């Protein structure tokens, strides 16, 4: 192989790493309470081989789709940096993957922040149907329960988070604080 070919291959690998790498939230790096972005891929849903997935006509994996990643990051920033929940909902729905736990959870979160608790519940349920072990959905839905006065349900959500992520997780700490009357920014 020529030096030019080796350089081109190296450059391609480096560029692909930047495209696939998650963004770093500067506010979080500074120590704020903003949660990190949920992973862009849903490894818990990988069933069967790639050939089987293509036979069923399923969409290309989101982690491989730069348009999805960019749209997701934009919606994420709209929610956590701009606090513009109304604008984030159509951004998330436009991704065409609102049956994914990460996306459905953020739609539910946005509706909850807008005070539309009915729709928030629908979207949280959709997220959990997609991924019953989605910790952030258990946290946000638990906070929804606290806001609705459903303390027993919130405790159930807290126990689920403990089983999935442990007591030291940010999700557990946030919901536990809300249950004891502490403030939470979620």
PDB file of N, CA, C and O in Angstrom, residues 30-74:
ATOM      1  N   UNK A  30     -18.774  20.943  33.389  1.00  0.00           N
ATOM      2  CA  UNK A  30     -18.549  21.945  34.411  1.00  0.00           C
ATOM      3  C   UNK A  30     -19.173  21.552  35.746  1.00  0.00           C
ATOM      4  O   UNK A  30     -19.041  22.254  36.726  1.00  0.00           O
ATOM      5  N   UNK A  31     -19.894  20.440  35.783  1.00  0.00           N
ATOM      6  CA  UNK A  31     -20.426  19.936  37.035  1.00  0.00           C
ATOM      7  C   UNK A  31     -21.879  20.255  37.295  1.00  0.00           C
ATOM      8  O   UNK A  31     -22.324  20.207  38.426  1.00  0.00           O
ATOM      9  N   UNK A  32     -22.658  20.587  36.289  1.00  0.00           N
ATOM     10  CA  UNK A  32     -24.067  20.895  36.528  1.00  0.00           C
ATOM     11  C   UNK A  32     -24.875  19.612  36.690  1.00  0.00           C
ATOM     12  O   UNK A  32     -24.370  18.522  36.498  1.00  0.00           O
ATOM     13  N   UNK A  33     -26.161  19.769  36.981  1.00  0.00           N
ATOM     14  CA  UNK A  33     -27.038  18.615  37.164  1.00  0.00           C
ATOM     15  C   UNK A  33     -27.649  18.114  35.872  1.00  0.00           C
ATOM     16  O   UNK A  33     -28.493  17.231  35.891  1.00  0.00           O
ATOM     17  N   UNK A  34     -27.262  18.683  34.729  1.00  0.00           N
ATOM     18  CA  UNK A  34     -27.817  18.262  33.456  1.00  0.00           C
ATOM     19  C   UNK A  34     -27.411  16.820  33.187  1.00  0.00           C
ATOM     20  O   UNK A  34     -26.230  16.495  33.251  1.00  0.00           O
ATOM     21  N   UNK A  35     -28.364  15.954  32.884  1.00  0.00           N
ATOM     22  CA  UNK A  35     -28.011  14.565  32.629  1.00  0.00           C
ATOM     23  C   UNK A  35     -27.274  14.424  31.308  1.00  0.00           C
ATOM     24  O   UNK A  35     -27.431  15.241  30.409  1.00  0.00           O
ATOM     25  N   UNK A  36     -26.464  13.397  31.205  1.00  0.00           N
ATOM     26  CA  UNK A  36     -25.778  13.144  29.944  1.00  0.00           C
ATOM     27  C   UNK A  36     -26.779  12.626  28.936  1.00  0.00           C
ATOM     28  O   UNK A  36     -27.806  12.071  29.299  1.00  0.00           O
ATOM     29  N   UNK A  37     -26.482  12.821  27.647  1.00  0.00           N
ATOM     30  CA  UNK A  37     -27.413  12.337  26.633  1.00  0.00           C
ATOM     31  C   UNK A  37     -27.551  10.822  26.713  1.00  0.00           C
ATOM     32  O   UNK A  37     -26.558  10.136  26.939  1.00  0.00           O
ATOM     33  N   UNK A  38     -28.756  10.317  26.563  1.00  0.00           N
ATOM     34  CA  UNK A  38     -28.913   8.874  26.496  1.00  0.00           C
ATOM     35  C   UNK A  38     -28.151   8.339  25.295  1.00  0.00           C
ATOM     36  O   UNK A  38     -27.939   9.066  24.330  1.00  0.00           O
ATOM     37  N   UNK A  39     -27.728   7.080  25.334  1.00  0.00           N
ATOM     38  CA  UNK A  39     -26.989   6.546  24.197  1.00  0.00           C
ATOM     39  C   UNK A  39     -27.836   6.589  22.936  1.00  0.00           C
ATOM     40  O   UNK A  39     -29.044   6.398  22.985  1.00  0.00           O
ATOM     41  N   UNK A  40     -27.170   6.824  21.817  1.00  0.00           N
ATOM     42  CA  UNK A  40     -27.889   6.931  20.554  1.00  0.00           C
ATOM     43  C   UNK A  40     -28.279   5.577  19.999  1.00  0.00           C
ATOM     44  O   UNK A  40     -29.151   5.465  19.176  1.00  0.00           O
ATOM     45  N   UNK A  41     -27.624   4.519  20.456  1.00  0.00           N
ATOM     46  CA  UNK A  41     -27.999   3.197  19.961  1.00  0.00           C
ATOM     47  C   UNK A  41     -28.776   2.458  21.028  1.00  0.00           C
ATOM     48  O   UNK A  41     -28.704   2.790  22.189  1.00  0.00           O
ATOM     49  N   UNK A  42     -29.515   1.474  20.623  1.00  0.00           N
ATOM     50  CA  UNK A  42     -30.359   0.706  21.535  1.00  0.00           C
ATOM     51  C   UNK A  42     -29.922  -0.746  21.454  1.00  0.00           C
ATOM     52  O   UNK A  42     -30.556  -1.551  20.808  1.00  0.00           O
ATOM     53  N   UNK A  43     -28.813  -1.056  22.129  1.00  0.00           N
ATOM     54  CA  UNK A  43     -28.249  -2.398  22.027  1.00  0.00           C
ATOM     55  C   UNK A  43     -29.148  -3.464  22.628  1.00  0.00           C
ATOM     56  O   UNK A  43     -29.052  -4.623  22.276  1.00  0.00           O
ATOM     57  N   UNK A  44     -30.061  -3.063  23.518  1.00  0.00           N
ATOM     58  CA  UNK A  44     -30.942  -4.068  24.121  1.00  0.00           C
ATOM     59  C   UNK A  44     -31.966  -4.593  23.138  1.00  0.00           C
ATOM     60  O   UNK A  44     -32.635  -5.575  23.406  1.00  0.00           O
ATOM     61  N   UNK A  45     -32.109  -3.921  22.007  1.00  0.00           N
ATOM     62  CA  UNK A  45     -33.104  -4.344  21.035  1.00  0.00           C
ATOM     63  C   UNK A  45     -32.516  -5.158  19.894  1.00  0.00           C
ATOM     64  O   UNK A  45     -33.209  -5.481  18.952  1.00  0.00           O
ATOM     65  N   UNK A  46     -31.219  -5.467  19.947  1.00  0.00           N
ATOM     66  CA  UNK A  46     -30.624  -6.192  18.830  1.00  0.00           C
ATOM     67  C   UNK A  46     -31.012  -7.654  18.909  1.00  0.00           C
ATOM     68  O   UNK A  46     -30.562  -8.389  19.768  1.00  0.00           O
ATOM     69  N   UNK A  47     -31.897  -8.041  18.017  1.00  0.00           N
ATOM     70  CA  UNK A  47     -32.374  -9.416  17.971  1.00  0.00           C
ATOM     71  C   UNK A  47     -32.064  -9.966  16.594  1.00  0.00           C
ATOM     72  O   UNK A  47     -32.388  -9.350  15.592  1.00  0.00           O
ATOM     73  N   UNK A  48     -31.443 -11.104  16.545  1.00  0.00           N
ATOM     74  CA  UNK A  48     -31.160 -11.732  15.260  1.00  0.00           C
ATOM     75  C   UNK A  48     -29.967 -11.093  14.586  1.00  0.00           C
ATOM     76  O   UNK A  48     -29.320 -10.207  15.096  1.00  0.00           O
ATOM     77  N   UNK A  49     -29.664 -11.581  13.415  1.00  0.00           N
ATOM     78  CA  UNK A  49     -28.510 -11.104  12.684  1.00  0.00           C
ATOM     79  C   UNK A  49     -28.862  -9.877  11.868  1.00  0.00           C
ATOM     80  O   UNK A  49     -30.010  -9.535  11.681  1.00  0.00           O
ATOM     81  N   UNK A  50     -27.817  -9.234  11.322  1.00  0.00           N
ATOM     82  CA  UNK A  50     -28.051  -8.080  10.475  1.00  0.00           C
ATOM     83  C   UNK A  50     -28.841  -8.477   9.239  1.00  0.00           C
ATOM     84  O   UNK A  50     -29.671  -7.730   8.770  1.00  0.00           O
ATOM     85  N   UNK A  51     -28.573  -9.660   8.735  1.00  0.00           N
ATOM     86  CA  UNK A  51     -29.289 -10.121   7.545  1.00  0.00           C
ATOM     87  C   UNK A  51     -30.781 -10.251   7.843  1.00  0.00           C
ATOM     88  O   UNK A  51     -31.615  -9.875   7.026  1.00  0.00           O
ATOM     89  N   UNK A  52     -31.122 -10.756   9.040  1.00  0.00           N
ATOM     90  CA  UNK A  52     -32.532 -10.882   9.406  1.00  0.00           C
ATOM     91  C   UNK A  52     -33.179  -9.510   9.502  1.00  0.00           C
ATOM     92  O   UNK A  52     -34.309  -9.320   9.084  1.00  0.00           O
ATOM     93  N   UNK A  53     -32.456  -8.531  10.071  1.00  0.00           N
ATOM     94  CA  UNK A  53     -32.995  -7.186  10.199  1.00  0.00           C
ATOM     95  C   UNK A  53     -33.276  -6.592   8.832  1.00  0.00           C
ATOM     96  O   UNK A  53     -34.292  -5.962   8.620  1.00  0.00           O
ATOM     97  N   UNK A  54     -32.359  -6.767   7.905  1.00  0.00           N
ATOM     98  CA  UNK A  54     -32.552  -6.202   6.575  1.00  0.00           C
ATOM     99  C   UNK A  54     -33.711  -6.887   5.865  1.00  0.00           C
ATOM    100  O   UNK A  54     -34.439  -6.258   5.123  1.00  0.00           O
ATOM    101  N   UNK A  55     -33.909  -8.198   6.114  1.00  0.00           N
ATOM    102  CA  UNK A  55     -35.034  -8.911   5.500  1.00  0.00           C
ATOM    103  C   UNK A  55     -36.352  -8.319   5.951  1.00  0.00           C
ATOM    104  O   UNK A  55     -37.287  -8.223   5.189  1.00  0.00           O
ATOM    105  N   UNK A  56     -36.439  -7.931   7.212  1.00  0.00           N
ATOM    106  CA  UNK A  56     -37.688  -7.411   7.762  1.00  0.00           C
ATOM    107  C   UNK A  56     -37.917  -5.959   7.367  1.00  0.00           C
ATOM    108  O   UNK A  56     -38.915  -5.370   7.727  1.00  0.00           O
ATOM    109  N   UNK A  57     -36.943  -5.367   6.662  1.00  0.00           N
ATOM    110  CA  UNK A  57     -37.098  -3.994   6.207  1.00  0.00           C
ATOM    111  C   UNK A  57     -36.935  -2.972   7.312  1.00  0.00           C
ATOM    112  O   UNK A  57     -37.442  -1.865   7.215  1.00  0.00           O
ATOM    113  N   UNK A  58     -36.227  -3.320   8.383  1.00  0.00           N
ATOM    114  CA  UNK A  58     -36.045  -2.386   9.475  1.00  0.00           C
ATOM    115  C   UNK A  58     -35.116  -1.258   9.052  1.00  0.00           C
ATOM    116  O   UNK A  58     -34.313  -1.393   8.146  1.00  0.00           O
ATOM    117  N   UNK A  59     -35.250  -0.135   9.757  1.00  0.00           N
ATOM    118  CA  UNK A  59     -34.429   1.022   9.460  1.00  0.00           C
ATOM    119  C   UNK A  59     -32.982   0.744   9.829  1.00  0.00           C
ATOM    120  O   UNK A  59     -32.692  -0.050  10.700  1.00  0.00           O
ATOM    121  N   UNK A  60     -32.096   1.461   9.158  1.00  0.00           N
ATOM    122  CA  UNK A  60     -30.676   1.403   9.448  1.00  0.00           C
ATOM    123  C   UNK A  60     -30.454   1.785  10.914  1.00  0.00           C
ATOM    124  O   UNK A  60     -31.155   2.642  11.444  1.00  0.00           O
ATOM    125  N   UNK A  61     -29.488   1.180  11.561  1.00  0.00           N
ATOM    126  CA  UNK A  61     -29.196   1.479  12.951  1.00  0.00           C
ATOM    127  C   UNK A  61     -28.950   2.975  13.126  1.00  0.00           C
ATOM    128  O   UNK A  61     -28.238   3.593  12.343  1.00  0.00           O
ATOM    129  N   UNK A  62     -29.517   3.568  14.142  1.00  0.00           N
ATOM    130  CA  UNK A  62     -29.400   5.003  14.372  1.00  0.00           C
ATOM    131  C   UNK A  62     -27.967   5.438  14.586  1.00  0.00           C
ATOM    132  O   UNK A  62     -27.589   6.540  14.205  1.00  0.00           O
ATOM    133  N   UNK A  63     -27.158   4.605  15.216  1.00  0.00           N
ATOM    134  CA  UNK A  63     -25.777   4.969  15.476  1.00  0.00           C
ATOM    135  C   UNK A  63     -25.013   5.136  14.167  1.00  0.00           C
ATOM    136  O   UNK A  63     -24.029   5.834  14.103  1.00  0.00           O
ATOM    137  N   UNK A  64     -25.498   4.521  13.104  1.00  0.00           N
ATOM    138  CA  UNK A  64     -24.852   4.625  11.801  1.00  0.00           C
ATOM    139  C   UNK A  64     -25.468   5.732  10.951  1.00  0.00           C
ATOM    140  O   UNK A  64     -25.009   5.986   9.845  1.00  0.00           O
ATOM    141  N   UNK A  65     -26.498   6.386  11.435  1.00  0.00           N
ATOM    142  CA  UNK A  65     -27.211   7.387  10.657  1.00  0.00           C
ATOM    143  C   UNK A  65     -26.856   8.790  11.160  1.00  0.00           C
ATOM    144  O   UNK A  65     -27.397   9.245  12.162  1.00  0.00           O
ATOM    145  N   UNK A  66     -25.972   9.485  10.462  1.00  0.00           N
ATOM    146  CA  UNK A  66     -25.560  10.819  10.913  1.00  0.00           C
ATOM    147  C   UNK A  66     -26.726  11.797  11.017  1.00  0.00           C
ATOM    148  O   UNK A  66     -26.730  12.661  11.891  1.00  0.00           O
ATOM    149  N   UNK A  67     -27.725  11.660  10.144  1.00  0.00           N
ATOM    150  CA  UNK A  67     -28.875  12.563  10.209  1.00  0.00           C
ATOM    151  C   UNK A  67     -29.641  12.366  11.513  1.00  0.00           C
ATOM    152  O   UNK A  67     -30.075  13.340  12.146  1.00  0.00           O
ATOM    153  N   UNK A  68     -29.827  11.099  11.930  1.00  0.00           N
ATOM    154  CA  UNK A  68     -30.498  10.832  13.202  1.00  0.00           C
ATOM    155  C   UNK A  68     -29.692  11.416  14.355  1.00  0.00           C
ATOM    156  O   UNK A  68     -30.241  12.095  15.229  1.00  0.00           O
ATOM    157  N   UNK A  69     -28.382  11.146  14.369  1.00  0.00           N
ATOM    158  CA  UNK A  69     -27.539  11.634  15.461  1.00  0.00           C
ATOM    159  C   UNK A  69     -27.583  13.152  15.565  1.00  0.00           C
ATOM    160  O   UNK A  69     -27.728  13.699  16.658  1.00  0.00           O
ATOM    161  N   UNK A  70     -27.475  13.835  14.441  1.00  0.00           N
ATOM    162  CA  UNK A  70     -27.508  15.292  14.462  1.00  0.00           C
ATOM    163  C   UNK A  70     -28.864  15.797  14.944  1.00  0.00           C
ATOM    164  O   UNK A  70     -28.945  16.706  15.770  1.00  0.00           O
ATOM    165  N   UNK A  71     -29.943  15.192  14.458  1.00  0.00           N
ATOM    166  CA  UNK A  71     -31.275  15.597  14.883  1.00  0.00           C
ATOM    167  C   UNK A  71     -31.510  15.342  16.359  1.00  0.00           C
ATOM    168  O   UNK A  71     -32.111  16.159  17.063  1.00  0.00           O
ATOM    169  N   UNK A  72     -31.022  14.205  16.844  1.00  0.00           N
ATOM    170  CA  UNK A  72     -31.163  13.862  18.254  1.00  0.00           C
ATOM    171  C   UNK A  72     -30.397  14.852  19.120  1.00  0.00           C
ATOM    172  O   UNK A  72     -30.906  15.353  20.127  1.00  0.00           O
ATOM    173  N   UNK A  73     -29.179  15.159  18.723  1.00  0.00           N
ATOM    174  CA  UNK A  73     -28.359  16.109  19.486  1.00  0.00           C
ATOM    175  C   UNK A  73     -28.994  17.500  19.495  1.00  0.00           C
ATOM    176  O   UNK A  73     -28.954  18.208  20.504  1.00  0.00           O
ATOM    177  N   UNK A  74     -29.575  17.896  18.375  1.00  0.00           N
ATOM    178  CA  UNK A  74     -30.241  19.197  18.294  1.00  0.00           C
ATOM    179  C   UNK A  74     -31.427  19.235  19.249  1.00  0.00           C
ATOM    180  O   UNK A  74     -31.598  20.203  20.003  1.00  0.00           O
TER     181      UNK A  74
END
